[in-house]
mmCIF file of C-alpha atoms in Angstrom:
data_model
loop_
_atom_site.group_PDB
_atom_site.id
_atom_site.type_symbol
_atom_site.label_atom_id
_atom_site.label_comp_id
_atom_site.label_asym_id
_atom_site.label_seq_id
_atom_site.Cartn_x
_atom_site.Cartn_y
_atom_site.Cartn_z
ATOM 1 C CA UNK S 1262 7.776 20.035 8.211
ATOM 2 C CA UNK S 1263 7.621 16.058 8.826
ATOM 3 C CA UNK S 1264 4.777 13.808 7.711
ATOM 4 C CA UNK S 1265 3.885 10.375 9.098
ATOM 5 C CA UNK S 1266 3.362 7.701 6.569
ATOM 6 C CA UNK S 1267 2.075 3.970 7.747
ATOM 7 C CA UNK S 1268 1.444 0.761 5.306
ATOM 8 C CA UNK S 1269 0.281 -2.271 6.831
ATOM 9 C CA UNK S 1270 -1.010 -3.894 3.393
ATOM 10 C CA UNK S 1271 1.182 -6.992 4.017
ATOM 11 C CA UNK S 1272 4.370 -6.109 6.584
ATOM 12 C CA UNK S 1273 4.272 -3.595 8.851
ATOM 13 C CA UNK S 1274 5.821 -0.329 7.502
ATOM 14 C CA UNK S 1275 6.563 3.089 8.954
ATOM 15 C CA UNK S 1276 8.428 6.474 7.627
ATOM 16 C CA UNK S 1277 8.926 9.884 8.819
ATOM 17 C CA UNK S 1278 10.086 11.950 6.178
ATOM 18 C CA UNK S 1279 10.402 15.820 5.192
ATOM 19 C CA UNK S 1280 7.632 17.720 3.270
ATOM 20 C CA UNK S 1281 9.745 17.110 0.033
ATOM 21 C CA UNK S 1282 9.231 13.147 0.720
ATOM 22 C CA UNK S 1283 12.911 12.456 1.735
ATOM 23 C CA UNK S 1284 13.275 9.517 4.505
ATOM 24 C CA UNK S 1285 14.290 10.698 7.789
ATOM 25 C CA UNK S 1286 13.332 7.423 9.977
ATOM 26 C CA UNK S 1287 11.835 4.161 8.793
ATOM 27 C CA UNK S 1288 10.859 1.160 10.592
ATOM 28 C CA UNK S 1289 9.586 -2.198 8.988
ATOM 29 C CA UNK S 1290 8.419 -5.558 10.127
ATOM 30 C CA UNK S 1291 7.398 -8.594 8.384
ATOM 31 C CA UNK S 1292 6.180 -10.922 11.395
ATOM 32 C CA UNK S 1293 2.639 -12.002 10.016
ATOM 33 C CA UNK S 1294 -0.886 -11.248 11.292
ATOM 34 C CA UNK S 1295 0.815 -9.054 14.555
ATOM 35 C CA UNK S 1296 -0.188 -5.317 12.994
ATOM 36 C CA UNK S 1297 -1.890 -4.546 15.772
ATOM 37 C CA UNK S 1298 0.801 -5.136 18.315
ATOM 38 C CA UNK S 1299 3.492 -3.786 16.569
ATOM 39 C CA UNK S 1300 2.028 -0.678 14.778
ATOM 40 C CA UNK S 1301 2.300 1.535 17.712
ATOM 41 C CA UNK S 1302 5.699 1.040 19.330
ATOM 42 C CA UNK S 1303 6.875 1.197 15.529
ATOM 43 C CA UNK S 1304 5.068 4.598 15.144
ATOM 44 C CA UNK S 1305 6.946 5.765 18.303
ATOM 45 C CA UNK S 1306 10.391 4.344 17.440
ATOM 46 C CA UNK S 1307 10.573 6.126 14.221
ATOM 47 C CA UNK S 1308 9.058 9.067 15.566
ATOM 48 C CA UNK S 1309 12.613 8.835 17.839
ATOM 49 C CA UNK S 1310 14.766 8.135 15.424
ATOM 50 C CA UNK S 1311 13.770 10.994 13.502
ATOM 51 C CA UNK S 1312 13.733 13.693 16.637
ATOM 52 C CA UNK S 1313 10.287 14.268 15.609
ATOM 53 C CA UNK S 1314 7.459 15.040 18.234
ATOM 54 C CA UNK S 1315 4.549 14.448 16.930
ATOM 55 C CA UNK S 1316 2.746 17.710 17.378
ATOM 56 C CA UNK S 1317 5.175 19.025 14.746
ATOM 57 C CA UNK S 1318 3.602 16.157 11.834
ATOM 58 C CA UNK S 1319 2.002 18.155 9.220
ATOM 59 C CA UNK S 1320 -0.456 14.940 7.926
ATOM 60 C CA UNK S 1321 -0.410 11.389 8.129
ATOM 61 C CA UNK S 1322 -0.012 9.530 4.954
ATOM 62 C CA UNK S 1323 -1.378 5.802 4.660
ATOM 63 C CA UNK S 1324 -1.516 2.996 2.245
ATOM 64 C CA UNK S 1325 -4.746 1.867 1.317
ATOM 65 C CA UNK S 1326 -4.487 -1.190 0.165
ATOM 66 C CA UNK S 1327 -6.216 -3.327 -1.377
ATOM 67 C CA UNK S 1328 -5.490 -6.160 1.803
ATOM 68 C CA UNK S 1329 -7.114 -8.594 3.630
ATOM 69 C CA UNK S 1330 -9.272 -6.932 6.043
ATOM 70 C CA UNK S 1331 -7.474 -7.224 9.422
ATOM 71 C CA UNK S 1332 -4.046 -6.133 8.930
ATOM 72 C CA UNK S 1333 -5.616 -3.073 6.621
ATOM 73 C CA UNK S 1334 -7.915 -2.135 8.582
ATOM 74 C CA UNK S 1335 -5.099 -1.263 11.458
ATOM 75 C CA UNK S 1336 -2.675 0.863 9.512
ATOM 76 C CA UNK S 1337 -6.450 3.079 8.521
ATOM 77 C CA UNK S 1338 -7.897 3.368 12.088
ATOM 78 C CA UNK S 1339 -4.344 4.605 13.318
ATOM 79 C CA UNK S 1340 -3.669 6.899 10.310
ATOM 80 C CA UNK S 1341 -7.170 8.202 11.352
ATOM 81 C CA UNK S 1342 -6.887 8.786 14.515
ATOM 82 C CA UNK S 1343 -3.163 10.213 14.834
ATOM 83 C CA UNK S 1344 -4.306 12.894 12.203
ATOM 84 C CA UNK S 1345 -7.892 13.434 14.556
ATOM 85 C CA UNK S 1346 -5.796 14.190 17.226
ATOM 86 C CA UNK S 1347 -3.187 16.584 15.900
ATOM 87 C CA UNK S 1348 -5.436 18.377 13.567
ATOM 88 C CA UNK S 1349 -4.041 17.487 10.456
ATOM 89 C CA UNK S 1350 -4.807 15.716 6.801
ATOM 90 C CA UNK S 1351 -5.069 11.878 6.493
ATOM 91 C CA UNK S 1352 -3.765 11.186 3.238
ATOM 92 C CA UNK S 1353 -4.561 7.820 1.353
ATOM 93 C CA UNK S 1354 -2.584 6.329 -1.438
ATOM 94 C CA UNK S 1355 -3.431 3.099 -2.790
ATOM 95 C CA UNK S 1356 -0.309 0.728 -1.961
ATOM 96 C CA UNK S 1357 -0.351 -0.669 -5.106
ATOM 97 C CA UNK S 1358 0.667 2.781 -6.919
ATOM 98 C CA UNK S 1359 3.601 3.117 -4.621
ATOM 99 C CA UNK S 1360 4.990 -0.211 -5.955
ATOM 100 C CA UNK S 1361 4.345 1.231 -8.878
ATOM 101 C CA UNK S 1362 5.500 4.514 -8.496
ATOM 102 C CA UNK S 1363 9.290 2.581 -6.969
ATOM 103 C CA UNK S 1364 9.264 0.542 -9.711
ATOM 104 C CA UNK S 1365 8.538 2.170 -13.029
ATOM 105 C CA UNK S 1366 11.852 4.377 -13.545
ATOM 106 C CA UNK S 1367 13.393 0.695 -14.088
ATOM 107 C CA UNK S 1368 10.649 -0.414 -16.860
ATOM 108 C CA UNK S 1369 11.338 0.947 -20.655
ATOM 109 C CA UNK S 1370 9.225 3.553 -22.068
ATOM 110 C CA UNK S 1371 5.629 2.428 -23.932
ATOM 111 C CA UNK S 1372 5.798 -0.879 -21.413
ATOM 112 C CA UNK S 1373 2.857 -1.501 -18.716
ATOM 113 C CA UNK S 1374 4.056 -2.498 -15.494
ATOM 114 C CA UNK S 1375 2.061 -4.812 -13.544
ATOM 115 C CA UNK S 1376 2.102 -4.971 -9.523
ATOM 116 C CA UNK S 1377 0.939 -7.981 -8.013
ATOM 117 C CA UNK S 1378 0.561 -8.328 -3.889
ATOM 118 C CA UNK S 1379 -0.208 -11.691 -2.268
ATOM 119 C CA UNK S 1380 -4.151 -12.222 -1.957
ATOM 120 C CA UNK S 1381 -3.851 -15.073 -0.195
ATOM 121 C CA UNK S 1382 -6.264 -18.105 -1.377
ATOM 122 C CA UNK S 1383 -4.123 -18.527 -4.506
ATOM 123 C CA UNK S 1384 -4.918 -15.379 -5.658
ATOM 124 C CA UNK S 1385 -3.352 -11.757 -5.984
ATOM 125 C CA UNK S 1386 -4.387 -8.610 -5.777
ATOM 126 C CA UNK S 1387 -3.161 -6.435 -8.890
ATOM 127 C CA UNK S 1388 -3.065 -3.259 -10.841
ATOM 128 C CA UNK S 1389 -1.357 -2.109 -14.181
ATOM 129 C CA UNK S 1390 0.410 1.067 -14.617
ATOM 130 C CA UNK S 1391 2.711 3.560 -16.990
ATOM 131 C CA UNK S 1392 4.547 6.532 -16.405
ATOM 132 C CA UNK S 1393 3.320 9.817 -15.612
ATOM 133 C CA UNK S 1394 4.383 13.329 -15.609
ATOM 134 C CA UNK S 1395 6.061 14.284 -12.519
ATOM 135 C CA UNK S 1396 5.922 11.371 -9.325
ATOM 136 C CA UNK S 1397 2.336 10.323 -10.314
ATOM 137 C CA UNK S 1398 1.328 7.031 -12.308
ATOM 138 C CA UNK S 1399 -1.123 6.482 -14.661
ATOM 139 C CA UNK S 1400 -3.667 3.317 -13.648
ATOM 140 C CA UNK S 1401 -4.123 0.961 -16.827
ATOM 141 C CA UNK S 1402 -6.299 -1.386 -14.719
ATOM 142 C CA UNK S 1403 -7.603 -0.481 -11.463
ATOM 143 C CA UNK S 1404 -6.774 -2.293 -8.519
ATOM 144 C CA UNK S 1405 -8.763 -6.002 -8.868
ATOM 145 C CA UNK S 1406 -8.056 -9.596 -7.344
ATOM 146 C CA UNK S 1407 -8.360 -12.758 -9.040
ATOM 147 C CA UNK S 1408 -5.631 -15.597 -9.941
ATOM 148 C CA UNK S 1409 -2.762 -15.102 -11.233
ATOM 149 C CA UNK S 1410 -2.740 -17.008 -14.396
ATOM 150 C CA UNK S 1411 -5.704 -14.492 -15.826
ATOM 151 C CA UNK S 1412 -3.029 -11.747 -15.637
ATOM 152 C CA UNK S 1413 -0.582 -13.285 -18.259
ATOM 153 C CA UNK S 1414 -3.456 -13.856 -20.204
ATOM 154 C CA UNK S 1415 -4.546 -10.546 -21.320
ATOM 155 C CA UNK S 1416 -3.391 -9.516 -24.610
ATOM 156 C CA UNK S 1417 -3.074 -5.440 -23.939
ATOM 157 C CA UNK S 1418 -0.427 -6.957 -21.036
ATOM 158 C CA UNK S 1419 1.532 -9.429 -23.008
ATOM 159 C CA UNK S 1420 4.705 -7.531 -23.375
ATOM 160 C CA UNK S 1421 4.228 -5.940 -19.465
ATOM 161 C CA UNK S 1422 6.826 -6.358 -16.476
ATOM 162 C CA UNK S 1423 6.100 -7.407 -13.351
ATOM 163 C CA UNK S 1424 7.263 -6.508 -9.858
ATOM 164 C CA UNK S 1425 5.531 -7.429 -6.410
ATOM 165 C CA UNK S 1426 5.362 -10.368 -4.136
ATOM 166 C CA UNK S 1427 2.155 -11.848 -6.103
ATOM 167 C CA UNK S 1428 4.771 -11.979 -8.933
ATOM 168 C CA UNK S 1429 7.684 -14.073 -6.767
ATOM 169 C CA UNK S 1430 4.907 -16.387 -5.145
ATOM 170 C CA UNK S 1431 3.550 -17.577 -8.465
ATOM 171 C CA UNK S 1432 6.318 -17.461 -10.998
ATOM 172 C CA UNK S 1433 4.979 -19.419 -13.453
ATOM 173 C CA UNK S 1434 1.854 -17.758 -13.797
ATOM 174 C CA UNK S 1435 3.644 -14.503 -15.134
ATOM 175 C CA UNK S 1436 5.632 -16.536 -17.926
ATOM 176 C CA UNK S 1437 6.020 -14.155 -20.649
ATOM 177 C CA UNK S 1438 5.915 -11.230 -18.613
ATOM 178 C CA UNK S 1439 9.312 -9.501 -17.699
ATOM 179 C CA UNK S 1440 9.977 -10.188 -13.914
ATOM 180 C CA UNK S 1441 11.536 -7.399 -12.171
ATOM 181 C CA UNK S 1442 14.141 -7.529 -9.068
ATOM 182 C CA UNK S 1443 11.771 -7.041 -6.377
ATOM 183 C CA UNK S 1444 12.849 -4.870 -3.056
ATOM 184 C CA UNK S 1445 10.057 -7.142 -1.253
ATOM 185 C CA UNK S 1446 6.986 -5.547 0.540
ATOM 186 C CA UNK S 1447 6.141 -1.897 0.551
ATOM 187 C CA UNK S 1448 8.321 0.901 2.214
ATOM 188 C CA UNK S 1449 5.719 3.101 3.743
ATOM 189 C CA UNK S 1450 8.091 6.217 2.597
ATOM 190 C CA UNK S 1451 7.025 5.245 -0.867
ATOM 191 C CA UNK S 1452 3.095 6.784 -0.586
ATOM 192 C CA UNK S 1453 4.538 9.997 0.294
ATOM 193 C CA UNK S 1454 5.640 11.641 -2.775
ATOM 194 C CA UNK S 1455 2.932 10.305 -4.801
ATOM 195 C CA UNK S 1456 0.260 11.531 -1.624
ATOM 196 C CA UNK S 1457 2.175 15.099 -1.936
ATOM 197 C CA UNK S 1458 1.601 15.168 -5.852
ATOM 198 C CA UNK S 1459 -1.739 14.972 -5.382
ATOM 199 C CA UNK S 1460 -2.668 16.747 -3.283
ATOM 200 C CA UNK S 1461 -0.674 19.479 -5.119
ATOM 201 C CA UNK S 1462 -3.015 18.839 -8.044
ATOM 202 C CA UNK S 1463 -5.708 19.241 -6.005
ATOM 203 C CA UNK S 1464 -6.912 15.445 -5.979
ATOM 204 C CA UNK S 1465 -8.875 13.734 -3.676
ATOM 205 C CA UNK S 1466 -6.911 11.388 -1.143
ATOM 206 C CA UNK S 1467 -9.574 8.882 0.628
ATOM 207 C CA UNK S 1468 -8.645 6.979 3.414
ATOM 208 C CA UNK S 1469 -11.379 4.239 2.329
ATOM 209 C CA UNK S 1470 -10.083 0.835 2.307
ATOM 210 C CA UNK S 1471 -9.792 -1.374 -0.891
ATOM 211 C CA UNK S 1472 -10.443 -4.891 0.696
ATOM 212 C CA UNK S 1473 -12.009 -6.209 -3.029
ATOM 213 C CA UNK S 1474 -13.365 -8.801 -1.281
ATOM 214 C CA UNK S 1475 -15.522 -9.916 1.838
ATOM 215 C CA UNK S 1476 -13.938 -10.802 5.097
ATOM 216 C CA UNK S 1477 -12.837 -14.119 6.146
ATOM 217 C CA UNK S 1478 -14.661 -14.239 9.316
ATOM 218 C CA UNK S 1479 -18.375 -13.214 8.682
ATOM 219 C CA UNK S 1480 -20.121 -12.189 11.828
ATOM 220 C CA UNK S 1481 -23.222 -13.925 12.612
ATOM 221 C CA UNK S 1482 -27.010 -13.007 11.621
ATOM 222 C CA UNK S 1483 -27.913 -12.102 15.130
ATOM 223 C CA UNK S 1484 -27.778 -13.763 18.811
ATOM 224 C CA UNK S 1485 -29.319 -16.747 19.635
ATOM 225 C CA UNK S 1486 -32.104 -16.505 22.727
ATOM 226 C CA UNK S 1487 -30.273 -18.689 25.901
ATOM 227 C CA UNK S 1488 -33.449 -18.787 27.848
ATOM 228 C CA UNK S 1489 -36.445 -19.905 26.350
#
């Protein structure tokens, strides 16, 4: 039976695949700061292009981040209420691991890999990972933001590679680290095998977001009296 999975941690990303994780429809979209206008019809275009209705999705599956707060917070409210309205699971996966998950079959054996996202501000949001057993990965370093240069830096991550568009944005910053080719942002297809190992294993899957930091826009202390 199909699942749904959405991402909109940086681009705009949307799968349908089978209940053994295989791709059936994607749809992807890097226009900047437009998740709101273009998760929908995206949703409904793969849906198409799969000849899925969406009565038949067994759970939605959504990346969790960490992101700025806007663009995150889009992917999570849909992924909520799709799976509300059909009755099904909402399944989060940290975006992050799904880098890592794509990634690590190309990194040798006893290396860390490091993911690193754009955090905008001149910083990036990161996480370090090795292989697991099965299509799960093993977090070395939960997912943190902070600049770039402070990655590099640590001595248990000296001999690490490094994948993600963090990585491409500040090159220089990794020196020393092993830069791999990088498919570019997240392809929401990604979360699903890892979301369908764990919830095999009986993990939890929150659909909390990681934001790891406050919003840019900071709504005010309270109204202001107009009249006297």
């Amino acid at each position: 039976m199909p699942l749904l999975a959405l991402d909109t941690s940086a681009a705009v990303s949307v799968a349908v695949t089978d209940d053994d994780g295989r791709p059936l429809a994607r749809r992807h979209d890097d226009l900047p700061r437009h998740h709101a206008e273009l998760l929908a019809p995206m949703v409904a275009g793969a849906l198409a292009d799969a000849g899925v209705d969406r009565r038949d999705l067994t759970a939605i599956v959504v990346g969790t981040g960490p992101a700025p707060f806007t663009g995150l917070r889009v992917g999570l409210v849909t992924a909520r209420t799709l799976a509300l309205a059909l009755g099904v699971d909402a399944l989060g996966v940290p975006s992050l691991d799904a880098i890592a998950a794509a990634a690590l079959p190309r990194v040798p054996d006893g290396v860390p890999l490091v993911v690193a996202t754009d955090a905008r501000r001149r910083e990036v949001y990161w996480s370090a990972y090795s292989r697991a057993a099965g299509a799960d990965v093993d977090v070395l370093v939960a997912p943190r933001v902070g600049p770039a240069p402070e990655i590099a830096a640590d001595p248990a991550l000296a001999r690490a590679c490094v994948v993600g568009a963090g990585a491409a944005l500040y090159p220089a910053a990794f020196e020393g680290l092993t830069h791999l080719p990088d498919a570019g942002t997240l392809d929401a297809a990604e979360l699903v095998p890892l979301a369908l190992a764990r919830r095999a294993a009986g993990a939890d899957l929150p659909t909390a977001p990681l934001y790891l930091r406050r919003p840019d826009a900071v709504p005010s202390a309270g109204s202001k009296r107009v009249l006297g």
